[in-house]
PDB file of C-alpha atoms in Angstrom:
ATOM      1  CA  UNK A 294      -8.547   6.120  96.496  1.00 93.00           C
ATOM      2  CA  UNK A 295      -6.335   4.998  99.363  1.00 97.00           C
ATOM      3  CA  UNK A 296      -4.659   1.640 100.055  1.00 98.00           C
ATOM      4  CA  UNK A 297      -2.573   0.369 102.973  1.00 98.00           C
ATOM      5  CA  UNK A 298       0.431  -1.962 102.910  1.00 98.00           C
ATOM      6  CA  UNK A 299       2.408  -3.504 105.764  1.00 98.00           C
ATOM      7  CA  UNK A 300       5.951  -4.805 105.319  1.00 97.00           C
ATOM      8  CA  UNK A 301       7.300  -6.873 108.226  1.00 97.00           C
ATOM      9  CA  UNK A 302      11.002  -6.931 107.435  1.00 94.00           C
ATOM     10  CA  UNK A 303      14.149  -8.107 109.192  1.00 94.00           C
ATOM     11  CA  UNK A 304      15.211  -4.659 110.377  1.00 94.00           C
ATOM     12  CA  UNK A 305      11.946  -2.715 110.630  1.00 96.00           C
ATOM     13  CA  UNK A 306       8.162  -2.877 110.270  1.00 98.00           C
ATOM     14  CA  UNK A 307       6.492  -0.420 107.896  1.00 98.00           C
ATOM     15  CA  UNK A 308       2.960   0.754 107.241  1.00 98.00           C
ATOM     16  CA  UNK A 309       2.435   2.716 104.037  1.00 98.00           C
ATOM     17  CA  UNK A 310      -0.735   4.506 103.009  1.00 98.00           C
ATOM     18  CA  UNK A 311      -0.737   5.220  99.299  1.00 97.00           C
ATOM     19  CA  UNK A 312      -3.135   7.338  97.252  1.00 96.00           C
ATOM     20  CA  UNK A 313      -3.948   6.374  93.681  1.00 94.00           C
ATOM     21  CA  UNK A 314      -5.209   9.012  91.264  1.00 92.00           C
ATOM     22  CA  UNK A 315      -6.754   7.899  87.991  1.00 90.00           C
ATOM     23  CA  UNK A 316      -6.216  10.057  84.933  1.00 87.00           C
ATOM     24  CA  UNK A 317      -6.285   9.925  81.153  1.00 85.00           C
ATOM     25  CA  UNK A 318      -2.712   8.635  81.060  1.00 82.00           C
ATOM     26  CA  UNK A 319      -3.344   5.928  83.643  1.00 82.00           C
ATOM     27  CA  UNK A 320      -3.041   5.827  87.424  1.00 86.00           C
ATOM     28  CA  UNK A 321      -0.494   7.818  89.407  1.00 88.00           C
ATOM     29  CA  UNK A 322       0.706   6.632  92.812  1.00 89.00           C
ATOM     30  CA  UNK A 323       1.546   8.984  95.659  1.00 92.00           C
ATOM     31  CA  UNK A 324       2.783   8.133  99.145  1.00 92.00           C
ATOM     32  CA  UNK A 325       0.378   9.588 101.692  1.00 94.00           C
ATOM     33  CA  UNK A 326       1.815   8.491 105.040  1.00 95.00           C
ATOM     34  CA  UNK A 327       4.611   6.138 106.039  1.00 96.00           C
ATOM     35  CA  UNK A 328       5.164   4.792 109.546  1.00 97.00           C
ATOM     36  CA  UNK A 329       8.449   2.958 110.127  1.00 96.00           C
ATOM     37  CA  UNK A 330       9.164   1.243 113.428  1.00 97.00           C
ATOM     38  CA  UNK A 331      12.708  -0.105 113.966  1.00 96.00           C
ATOM     39  CA  UNK A 332      12.367  -3.698 115.153  1.00 97.00           C
ATOM     40  CA  UNK A 333      15.261  -6.037 114.404  1.00 96.00           C
ATOM     41  CA  UNK A 334      13.477  -9.377 114.096  1.00 97.00           C
ATOM     42  CA  UNK A 335      16.334 -10.643 111.948  1.00 95.00           C
ATOM     43  CA  UNK A 336      18.753 -10.805 114.871  1.00 93.00           C
ATOM     44  CA  UNK A 337      16.522 -13.362 116.567  1.00 96.00           C
ATOM     45  CA  UNK A 338      15.588 -15.279 113.430  1.00 96.00           C
ATOM     46  CA  UNK A 339      19.042 -15.605 111.879  1.00 95.00           C
ATOM     47  CA  UNK A 340      21.035 -16.177 115.084  1.00 93.00           C
ATOM     48  CA  UNK A 341      18.576 -18.205 117.175  1.00 94.00           C
ATOM     49  CA  UNK A 342      16.131 -19.413 114.490  1.00 95.00           C
ATOM     50  CA  UNK A 343      13.338 -18.164 116.737  1.00 97.00           C
ATOM     51  CA  UNK A 344      11.753 -14.791 117.546  1.00 98.00           C
ATOM     52  CA  UNK A 345      12.000 -14.132 121.289  1.00 98.00           C
ATOM     53  CA  UNK A 346       8.872 -13.429 123.406  1.00 98.00           C
ATOM     54  CA  UNK A 347      10.062  -9.843 123.975  1.00 98.00           C
ATOM     55  CA  UNK A 348      10.278  -9.136 120.230  1.00 98.00           C
ATOM     56  CA  UNK A 349       6.940 -10.861 119.636  1.00 98.00           C
ATOM     57  CA  UNK A 350       5.228  -8.576 122.148  1.00 98.00           C
ATOM     58  CA  UNK A 351       6.813  -5.516 120.535  1.00 98.00           C
ATOM     59  CA  UNK A 352       5.680  -6.677 117.107  1.00 99.00           C
ATOM     60  CA  UNK A 353       2.140  -7.198 118.391  1.00 99.00           C
ATOM     61  CA  UNK A 354       2.153  -3.688 119.881  1.00 99.00           C
ATOM     62  CA  UNK A 355       3.174  -2.307 116.495  1.00 99.00           C
ATOM     63  CA  UNK A 356       0.537  -4.313 114.636  1.00 99.00           C
ATOM     64  CA  UNK A 357      -2.204  -3.194 117.038  1.00 99.00           C
ATOM     65  CA  UNK A 358      -1.186   0.415 116.439  1.00 99.00           C
ATOM     66  CA  UNK A 359      -1.202  -0.201 112.681  1.00 99.00           C
ATOM     67  CA  UNK A 360      -4.684  -1.720 112.976  1.00 98.00           C
ATOM     68  CA  UNK A 361      -5.933   1.458 114.663  1.00 98.00           C
ATOM     69  CA  UNK A 362      -4.456   3.636 111.914  1.00 98.00           C
ATOM     70  CA  UNK A 363      -5.992   1.429 109.234  1.00 98.00           C
ATOM     71  CA  UNK A 364      -9.395   1.638 110.916  1.00 98.00           C
ATOM     72  CA  UNK A 365      -9.055   5.423 111.070  1.00 98.00           C
ATOM     73  CA  UNK A 366      -8.091   5.887 107.394  1.00 97.00           C
ATOM     74  CA  UNK A 367     -10.437   3.134 106.114  1.00 97.00           C
ATOM     75  CA  UNK A 368      -8.463   2.310 102.932  1.00 98.00           C
ATOM     76  CA  UNK A 369     -10.051   0.506  99.990  1.00 96.00           C
ATOM     77  CA  UNK A 370      -7.690  -2.423 100.503  1.00 97.00           C
ATOM     78  CA  UNK A 371      -5.050  -3.715 102.914  1.00 98.00           C
ATOM     79  CA  UNK A 372      -2.242  -6.204 102.439  1.00 97.00           C
ATOM     80  CA  UNK A 373       0.457  -7.316 104.872  1.00 98.00           C
ATOM     81  CA  UNK A 374       3.549  -9.373 104.067  1.00 97.00           C
ATOM     82  CA  UNK A 375       6.420 -10.767 106.121  1.00 97.00           C
ATOM     83  CA  UNK A 376       9.790 -11.660 104.638  1.00 94.00           C
ATOM     84  CA  UNK A 377      13.015 -13.420 105.677  1.00 92.00           C
ATOM     85  CA  UNK A 378      12.912 -13.033 109.476  1.00 96.00           C
ATOM     86  CA  UNK A 379       9.397 -14.400 109.992  1.00 97.00           C
ATOM     87  CA  UNK A 380       9.894 -16.902 107.170  1.00 95.00           C
ATOM     88  CA  UNK A 381      12.981 -18.464 108.753  1.00 95.00           C
ATOM     89  CA  UNK A 382      11.897 -18.339 112.399  1.00 97.00           C
ATOM     90  CA  UNK A 383      10.550 -21.695 113.602  1.00 98.00           C
ATOM     91  CA  UNK A 384       7.746 -19.831 115.378  1.00 98.00           C
ATOM     92  CA  UNK A 385       6.962 -17.583 112.404  1.00 98.00           C
ATOM     93  CA  UNK A 386       3.628 -19.257 111.633  1.00 97.00           C
ATOM     94  CA  UNK A 387       2.577 -18.983 115.285  1.00 98.00           C
ATOM     95  CA  UNK A 388       3.400 -15.267 115.283  1.00 98.00           C
ATOM     96  CA  UNK A 389       1.297 -14.715 112.167  1.00 98.00           C
ATOM     97  CA  UNK A 390      -1.581 -16.587 113.827  1.00 98.00           C
ATOM     98  CA  UNK A 391      -1.335 -14.349 116.919  1.00 98.00           C
ATOM     99  CA  UNK A 392      -1.350 -11.227 114.756  1.00 98.00           C
ATOM    100  CA  UNK A 393      -4.510 -12.493 113.056  1.00 98.00           C
ATOM    101  CA  UNK A 394      -6.163 -13.309 116.386  1.00 98.00           C
ATOM    102  CA  UNK A 395      -5.313 -10.006 118.081  1.00 98.00           C
ATOM    103  CA  UNK A 396      -5.671  -7.564 115.170  1.00 98.00           C
ATOM    104  CA  UNK A 397      -7.651  -9.317 112.457  1.00 98.00           C
ATOM    105  CA  UNK A 398      -4.825  -8.635 109.993  1.00 98.00           C
ATOM    106  CA  UNK A 399      -3.845 -11.434 107.617  1.00 98.00           C
ATOM    107  CA  UNK A 400      -0.071 -11.570 107.171  1.00 98.00           C
ATOM    108  CA  UNK A 401       1.356 -13.478 104.210  1.00 97.00           C
ATOM    109  CA  UNK A 402       4.781 -15.051 104.652  1.00 96.00           C
ATOM    110  CA  UNK A 403       6.381 -14.712 101.228  1.00 93.00           C
ATOM    111  CA  UNK A 404       9.532 -16.224  99.754  1.00 86.00           C
ATOM    112  CA  UNK A 405      12.391 -14.341  98.134  1.00 77.00           C
ATOM    113  CA  UNK A 406      11.168 -14.765  94.555  1.00 78.00           C
ATOM    114  CA  UNK A 407       7.698 -13.511  95.426  1.00 83.00           C
ATOM    115  CA  UNK A 408       9.313 -10.588  97.235  1.00 80.00           C
ATOM    116  CA  UNK A 409      11.216  -9.704  94.065  1.00 74.00           C
ATOM    117  CA  UNK A 410       8.009  -9.889  91.997  1.00 76.00           C
ATOM    118  CA  UNK A 411       6.157  -7.635  94.440  1.00 82.00           C
ATOM    119  CA  UNK A 412       8.946  -5.074  94.317  1.00 74.00           C
ATOM    120  CA  UNK A 413       9.072  -5.274  90.519  1.00 67.00           C
ATOM    121  CA  UNK A 414       5.322  -4.587  90.413  1.00 66.00           C
ATOM    122  CA  UNK A 415       6.216  -0.955  91.083  1.00 63.00           C
ATOM    123  CA  UNK A 416       6.674  -0.801  87.302  1.00 58.00           C
ATOM    124  CA  UNK A 417      10.021   0.907  87.733  1.00 61.00           C
ATOM    125  CA  UNK A 418      10.909   0.068  84.155  1.00 53.00           C
ATOM    126  CA  UNK A 419       8.178   2.411  82.955  1.00 58.00           C
ATOM    127  CA  UNK A 420      10.158   5.297  84.429  1.00 61.00           C
ATOM    128  CA  UNK A 421      13.307   4.386  82.517  1.00 65.00           C
ATOM    129  CA  UNK A 422      14.520   3.720  78.988  1.00 72.00           C
ATOM    130  CA  UNK A 423      12.640   0.645  77.754  1.00 69.00           C
ATOM    131  CA  UNK A 424      15.355  -0.075  75.184  1.00 73.00           C
ATOM    132  CA  UNK A 425      17.986  -0.565  77.902  1.00 78.00           C
ATOM    133  CA  UNK A 426      18.861  -3.397  80.279  1.00 85.00           C
ATOM    134  CA  UNK A 427      18.720  -2.952  84.059  1.00 88.00           C
ATOM    135  CA  UNK A 428      19.711  -4.998  87.067  1.00 92.00           C
ATOM    136  CA  UNK A 429      17.249  -4.487  89.917  1.00 90.00           C
ATOM    137  CA  UNK A 430      18.901  -4.992  93.318  1.00 93.00           C
ATOM    138  CA  UNK A 431      16.913  -4.987  96.557  1.00 91.00           C
ATOM    139  CA  UNK A 432      19.002  -5.312  99.722  1.00 94.00           C
ATOM    140  CA  UNK A 433      17.221  -6.174 102.959  1.00 92.00           C
ATOM    141  CA  UNK A 434      18.238  -7.362 106.375  1.00 93.00           C
ATOM    142  CA  UNK A 435      17.883 -11.045 105.540  1.00 92.00           C
ATOM    143  CA  UNK A 436      18.180 -11.335 101.788  1.00 91.00           C
ATOM    144  CA  UNK A 437      19.136  -9.679  98.531  1.00 93.00           C
ATOM    145  CA  UNK A 438      16.908  -9.998  95.473  1.00 91.00           C
ATOM    146  CA  UNK A 439      18.514  -9.491  92.072  1.00 93.00           C
ATOM    147  CA  UNK A 440      16.421  -9.225  88.907  1.00 89.00           C
ATOM    148  CA  UNK A 441      17.679  -8.624  85.382  1.00 90.00           C
ATOM    149  CA  UNK A 442      15.194  -7.165  82.964  1.00 82.00           C
ATOM    150  CA  UNK A 443      15.449  -6.118  79.355  1.00 81.00           C
ATOM    151  CA  UNK A 444      12.821  -4.144  77.450  1.00 76.00           C
ATOM    152  CA  UNK A 445      10.450  -4.430  80.434  1.00 72.00           C
ATOM    153  CA  UNK A 446      10.769  -8.226  80.464  1.00 79.00           C
ATOM    154  CA  UNK A 447      12.232 -10.200  83.375  1.00 82.00           C
ATOM    155  CA  UNK A 448      15.166 -12.224  82.047  1.00 88.00           C
ATOM    156  CA  UNK A 449      16.441 -13.712  85.298  1.00 91.00           C
ATOM    157  CA  UNK A 450      15.655 -13.332  88.981  1.00 89.00           C
ATOM    158  CA  UNK A 451      17.112 -14.832  92.128  1.00 90.00           C
ATOM    159  CA  UNK A 452      17.009 -14.341  95.879  1.00 89.00           C
ATOM    160  CA  UNK A 453      20.117 -14.880  98.025  1.00 93.00           C
ATOM    161  CA  UNK A 454      20.277 -15.228 101.813  1.00 93.00           C
ATOM    162  CA  UNK A 455      22.719 -12.345 101.897  1.00 96.00           C
ATOM    163  CA  UNK A 456      21.393  -9.450 103.934  1.00 95.00           C
ATOM    164  CA  UNK A 457      22.764  -6.695 106.114  1.00 96.00           C
ATOM    165  CA  UNK A 458      21.895  -8.316 109.445  1.00 96.00           C
ATOM    166  CA  UNK A 459      23.346 -11.648 108.316  1.00 95.00           C
ATOM    167  CA  UNK A 460      26.563  -9.911 107.266  1.00 97.00           C
ATOM    168  CA  UNK A 461      26.847  -8.012 110.548  1.00 95.00           C
ATOM    169  CA  UNK A 462      26.632 -11.325 112.389  1.00 94.00           C
ATOM    170  CA  UNK A 463      29.026 -13.205 110.045  1.00 95.00           C
ATOM    171  CA  UNK A 464      26.256 -15.492 108.803  1.00 95.00           C
ATOM    172  CA  UNK A 465      27.162 -15.288 105.102  1.00 96.00           C
ATOM    173  CA  UNK A 466      29.572 -18.048 104.103  1.00 97.00           C
ATOM    174  CA  UNK A 467      32.378 -17.564 101.592  1.00 97.00           C
ATOM    175  CA  UNK A 468      30.738 -20.170  99.366  1.00 98.00           C
ATOM    176  CA  UNK A 469      27.431 -18.280  99.292  1.00 98.00           C
ATOM    177  CA  UNK A 470      29.207 -14.981  98.631  1.00 98.00           C
ATOM    178  CA  UNK A 471      31.108 -16.599  95.732  1.00 98.00           C
ATOM    179  CA  UNK A 472      27.884 -18.119  94.390  1.00 98.00           C
ATOM    180  CA  UNK A 473      26.262 -14.688  94.533  1.00 98.00           C
ATOM    181  CA  UNK A 474      29.094 -13.040  92.585  1.00 98.00           C
ATOM    182  CA  UNK A 475      29.235 -15.880  90.045  1.00 98.00           C
ATOM    183  CA  UNK A 476      25.492 -15.590  89.396  1.00 98.00           C
ATOM    184  CA  UNK A 477      25.705 -11.830  88.838  1.00 97.00           C
ATOM    185  CA  UNK A 478      28.665 -12.264  86.480  1.00 96.00           C
ATOM    186  CA  UNK A 479      27.053 -15.085  84.498  1.00 95.00           C
ATOM    187  CA  UNK A 480      23.643 -13.389  84.301  1.00 94.00           C
ATOM    188  CA  UNK A 481      24.938 -10.036  83.075  1.00 93.00           C
ATOM    189  CA  UNK A 482      27.779 -11.142  80.785  1.00 90.00           C
ATOM    190  CA  UNK A 483      25.775 -11.243  77.538  1.00 83.00           C
ATOM    191  CA  UNK A 484      23.954  -7.950  78.001  1.00 78.00           C
ATOM    192  CA  UNK A 485      24.978  -4.750  76.328  1.00 70.00           C
ATOM    193  CA  UNK A 486      27.009  -2.186  78.199  1.00 70.00           C
ATOM    194  CA  UNK A 487      26.732   0.162  79.888  1.00 75.00           C
ATOM    195  CA  UNK A 488      24.358  -1.736  82.137  1.00 86.00           C
ATOM    196  CA  UNK A 489      22.533   0.284  84.792  1.00 90.00           C
ATOM    197  CA  UNK A 490      21.293  -0.806  88.200  1.00 93.00           C
ATOM    198  CA  UNK A 491      18.134   0.072  90.100  1.00 91.00           C
ATOM    199  CA  UNK A 492      18.611   0.094  93.866  1.00 93.00           C
ATOM    200  CA  UNK A 493      15.914  -0.632  96.418  1.00 89.00           C
ATOM    201  CA  UNK A 494      15.901  -0.726 100.217  1.00 89.00           C
ATOM    202  CA  UNK A 495      16.167   1.677 103.124  1.00 90.00           C
ATOM    203  CA  UNK A 496      19.951   1.875 103.046  1.00 95.00           C
ATOM    204  CA  UNK A 497      20.371   2.846  99.401  1.00 95.00           C
ATOM    205  CA  UNK A 498      17.514   5.334  99.875  1.00 93.00           C
ATOM    206  CA  UNK A 499      19.455   6.920 102.733  1.00 94.00           C
ATOM    207  CA  UNK A 500      22.639   7.009 100.679  1.00 96.00           C
ATOM    208  CA  UNK A 501      20.767   8.703  97.852  1.00 94.00           C
ATOM    209  CA  UNK A 502      19.432  11.383 100.216  1.00 92.00           C
ATOM    210  CA  UNK A 503      22.917  11.951 101.614  1.00 93.00           C
ATOM    211  CA  UNK A 504      24.312  12.343  98.088  1.00 92.00           C
ATOM    212  CA  UNK A 505      21.898  15.261  97.473  1.00 86.00           C
ATOM    213  CA  UNK A 506      21.285  14.003  93.971  1.00 82.00           C
ATOM    214  CA  UNK A 507      18.137  15.195  92.222  1.00 80.00           C
ATOM    215  CA  UNK A 508      15.260  12.735  91.930  1.00 76.00           C
ATOM    216  CA  UNK A 509      15.529  10.402  88.905  1.00 76.00           C
ATOM    217  CA  UNK A 510      19.254  11.156  88.535  1.00 88.00           C
ATOM    218  CA  UNK A 511      21.562   8.151  88.970  1.00 91.00           C
ATOM    219  CA  UNK A 512      24.470   7.706  91.347  1.00 95.00           C
ATOM    220  CA  UNK A 513      27.766   6.872  89.650  1.00 95.00           C
ATOM    221  CA  UNK A 514      29.724   3.833  90.849  1.00 96.00           C
ATOM    222  CA  UNK A 515      32.612   6.097  91.794  1.00 96.00           C
ATOM    223  CA  UNK A 516      30.357   8.336  93.884  1.00 96.00           C
ATOM    224  CA  UNK A 517      28.831   5.357  95.695  1.00 97.00           C
ATOM    225  CA  UNK A 518      32.290   3.961  96.438  1.00 97.00           C
ATOM    226  CA  UNK A 519      33.406   7.366  97.695  1.00 96.00           C
ATOM    227  CA  UNK A 520      30.414   7.527 100.054  1.00 97.00           C
ATOM    228  CA  UNK A 521      31.109   3.998 101.292  1.00 97.00           C
ATOM    229  CA  UNK A 522      34.707   4.898 102.133  1.00 97.00           C
ATOM    230  CA  UNK A 523      33.533   8.084 103.843  1.00 97.00           C
ATOM    231  CA  UNK A 524      31.018   6.236 106.039  1.00 97.00           C
ATOM    232  CA  UNK A 525      33.359   3.346 106.773  1.00 97.00           C
ATOM    233  CA  UNK A 526      35.990   5.757 108.112  1.00 97.00           C
ATOM    234  CA  UNK A 527      33.681   6.562 111.038  1.00 97.00           C
ATOM    235  CA  UNK A 528      32.995   4.265 113.971  1.00 97.00           C
ATOM    236  CA  UNK A 529      29.426   3.151 114.621  1.00 97.00           C
ATOM    237  CA  UNK A 530      29.132   5.649 117.460  1.00 97.00           C
ATOM    238  CA  UNK A 531      30.463   8.464 115.255  1.00 97.00           C
ATOM    239  CA  UNK A 532      27.992   7.662 112.491  1.00 97.00           C
ATOM    240  CA  UNK A 533      25.214   8.164 115.016  1.00 97.00           C
ATOM    241  CA  UNK A 534      26.564  11.202 116.878  1.00 96.00           C
ATOM    242  CA  UNK A 535      28.441  13.061 114.125  1.00 95.00           C
ATOM    243  CA  UNK A 536      26.594  12.060 110.947  1.00 94.00           C
ATOM    244  CA  UNK A 537      23.189  11.877 112.606  1.00 95.00           C
ATOM    245  CA  UNK A 538      22.259   8.400 111.377  1.00 95.00           C
ATOM    246  CA  UNK A 539      19.615   6.489 113.307  1.00 94.00           C
ATOM    247  CA  UNK A 540      21.100   3.697 115.459  1.00 94.00           C
ATOM    248  CA  UNK A 541      19.223   1.033 113.485  1.00 93.00           C
ATOM    249  CA  UNK A 542      20.616   2.461 110.233  1.00 96.00           C
ATOM    250  CA  UNK A 543      24.173   3.315 111.258  1.00 97.00           C
ATOM    251  CA  UNK A 544      25.398  -0.285 111.392  1.00 96.00           C
ATOM    252  CA  UNK A 545      23.533  -1.935 108.502  1.00 97.00           C
ATOM    253  CA  UNK A 546      24.315   0.802 105.981  1.00 97.00           C
ATOM    254  CA  UNK A 547      27.933  -0.385 105.620  1.00 98.00           C
ATOM    255  CA  UNK A 548      27.214  -4.004 104.550  1.00 98.00           C
ATOM    256  CA  UNK A 549      24.326  -2.764 102.395  1.00 98.00           C
ATOM    257  CA  UNK A 550      26.537  -0.462 100.336  1.00 98.00           C
ATOM    258  CA  UNK A 551      29.145  -3.231 100.124  1.00 98.00           C
ATOM    259  CA  UNK A 552      26.536  -5.485  98.495  1.00 98.00           C
ATOM    260  CA  UNK A 553      25.552  -2.798  95.977  1.00 98.00           C
ATOM    261  CA  UNK A 554      29.191  -2.040  95.130  1.00 98.00           C
ATOM    262  CA  UNK A 555      29.943  -5.740  94.664  1.00 98.00           C
ATOM    263  CA  UNK A 556      27.034  -6.184  92.261  1.00 98.00           C
ATOM    264  CA  UNK A 557      28.029  -3.088  90.288  1.00 97.00           C
ATOM    265  CA  UNK A 558      31.686  -4.105  90.051  1.00 96.00           C
ATOM    266  CA  UNK A 559      30.999  -7.717  89.032  1.00 96.00           C
ATOM    267  CA  UNK A 560      28.264  -6.688  86.587  1.00 94.00           C
ATOM    268  CA  UNK A 561      30.347  -3.845  85.112  1.00 93.00           C
ATOM    269  CA  UNK A 562      27.613  -1.392  86.077  1.00 95.00           C
ATOM    270  CA  UNK A 563      28.582   2.272  86.040  1.00 94.00           C
ATOM    271  CA  UNK A 564      25.496   3.869  87.620  1.00 94.00           C
ATOM    272  CA  UNK A 565      22.547   3.095  89.872  1.00 95.00           C
ATOM    273  CA  UNK A 566      19.083   4.662  89.883  1.00 92.00           C
ATOM    274  CA  UNK A 567      17.342   4.971  93.262  1.00 91.00           C
ATOM    275  CA  UNK A 568      13.575   5.488  92.788  1.00 85.00           C
ATOM    276  CA  UNK A 569      13.070   5.216  96.577  1.00 83.00           C
ATOM    277  CA  UNK A 570      10.399   2.552  96.475  1.00 80.00           C
ATOM    278  CA  UNK A 571      10.223  -0.953  97.905  1.00 83.00           C
ATOM    279  CA  UNK A 572       8.048  -3.787  99.135  1.00 88.00           C
ATOM    280  CA  UNK A 573       5.239  -1.653 100.575  1.00 92.00           C
ATOM    281  CA  UNK A 574       5.037   0.407  97.372  1.00 91.00           C
ATOM    282  CA  UNK A 575       4.771  -2.792  95.351  1.00 89.00           C
ATOM    283  CA  UNK A 576       1.927  -3.998  97.548  1.00 93.00           C
ATOM    284  CA  UNK A 577       0.060  -0.726  96.938  1.00 94.00           C
ATOM    285  CA  UNK A 578       0.344  -1.302  93.186  1.00 91.00           C
ATOM    286  CA  UNK A 579      -0.941  -4.871  93.509  1.00 92.00           C
ATOM    287  CA  UNK A 580      -3.843  -3.763  95.705  1.00 94.00           C
ATOM    288  CA  UNK A 581      -4.874  -1.209  93.104  1.00 93.00           C
ATOM    289  CA  UNK A 582      -4.701  -3.792  90.301  1.00 91.00           C
ATOM    290  CA  UNK A 583      -6.815  -6.230  92.344  1.00 91.00           C
ATOM    291  CA  UNK A 584      -9.321  -3.466  93.102  1.00 90.00           C
ATOM    292  CA  UNK A 585      -9.652  -2.589  89.405  1.00 88.00           C
ATOM    293  CA  UNK A 586     -10.033  -6.248  88.445  1.00 88.00           C
ATOM    294  CA  UNK A 587     -12.865  -6.697  90.964  1.00 85.00           C
ATOM    295  CA  UNK A 588     -14.621  -3.584  89.656  1.00 80.00           C
ATOM    296  CA  UNK A 589     -14.409  -4.819  86.065  1.00 77.00           C
ATOM    297  CA  UNK A 590     -15.700  -8.233  87.104  1.00 69.00           C
ATOM    298  CA  UNK A 591     -18.638  -6.602  88.929  1.00 70.00           C
ATOM    299  CA  UNK A 592     -19.471  -4.470  85.881  1.00 68.00           C
ATOM    300  CA  UNK A 593     -19.398  -7.534  83.596  1.00 64.00           C
ATOM    301  CA  UNK A 594     -21.741  -9.403  85.936  1.00 58.00           C
TER     302      UNK A 594
END
């Protein structure tokens, strides 16, 4: 069966179609199609506290196109969520209402903690060693979600208004940065070493692809630092023209890797796994679980 998930982020808008196959060992999730449209809503929201009419019209164009694709594929379920940019914009609720009116799509504006829970619903821990501790780090344009889990249980989770677009525009105060580092240090100090990280977000996914590491193999801290120094040695223009990075990726990738390196250094983390999943993938998992629950309820009735 097929499900559709929309993630309205601070740097891009994504539509993911995911197929779920049921087998004897439980369901398996496969990405069918992913459409990513670069639309930097975060620049408006974080700098002006309001999404401009031009960006609103572009977002509506994207959502109308997504509606057409959803109608074509006719998935068993659809869910759309908006994060930091829409959440913090004073006209965010109005934008969501316009999307509903023009496309029929219901968009949920979710907070940072809910975002972390949705991402965690990917059941990443099932892919790893259940006897170990992991720090899940999701870096977006507007916020960073950090979740510590041990033996598949969430021990601590927090969302910080530290994101790549905020950092590019000098919107992260020294006090907030210090609070972020202190929380990571305090949260991880009593957990056995070596502690591993799980990275989520478009930038760490790109870094992982550039590293040419095999799937399910971690990136060492030293390798990630080496890649950061390599990228940082190029100008923004050179990253686009010489390295072939997309313009909407070439600038935010630097602060993103800085956030990951900071977490790993403070938390004494020597490696990071990059399963290449995120918000939209988590929504697909939740849609499937809701679908199964409804079926069971119908059978019981």
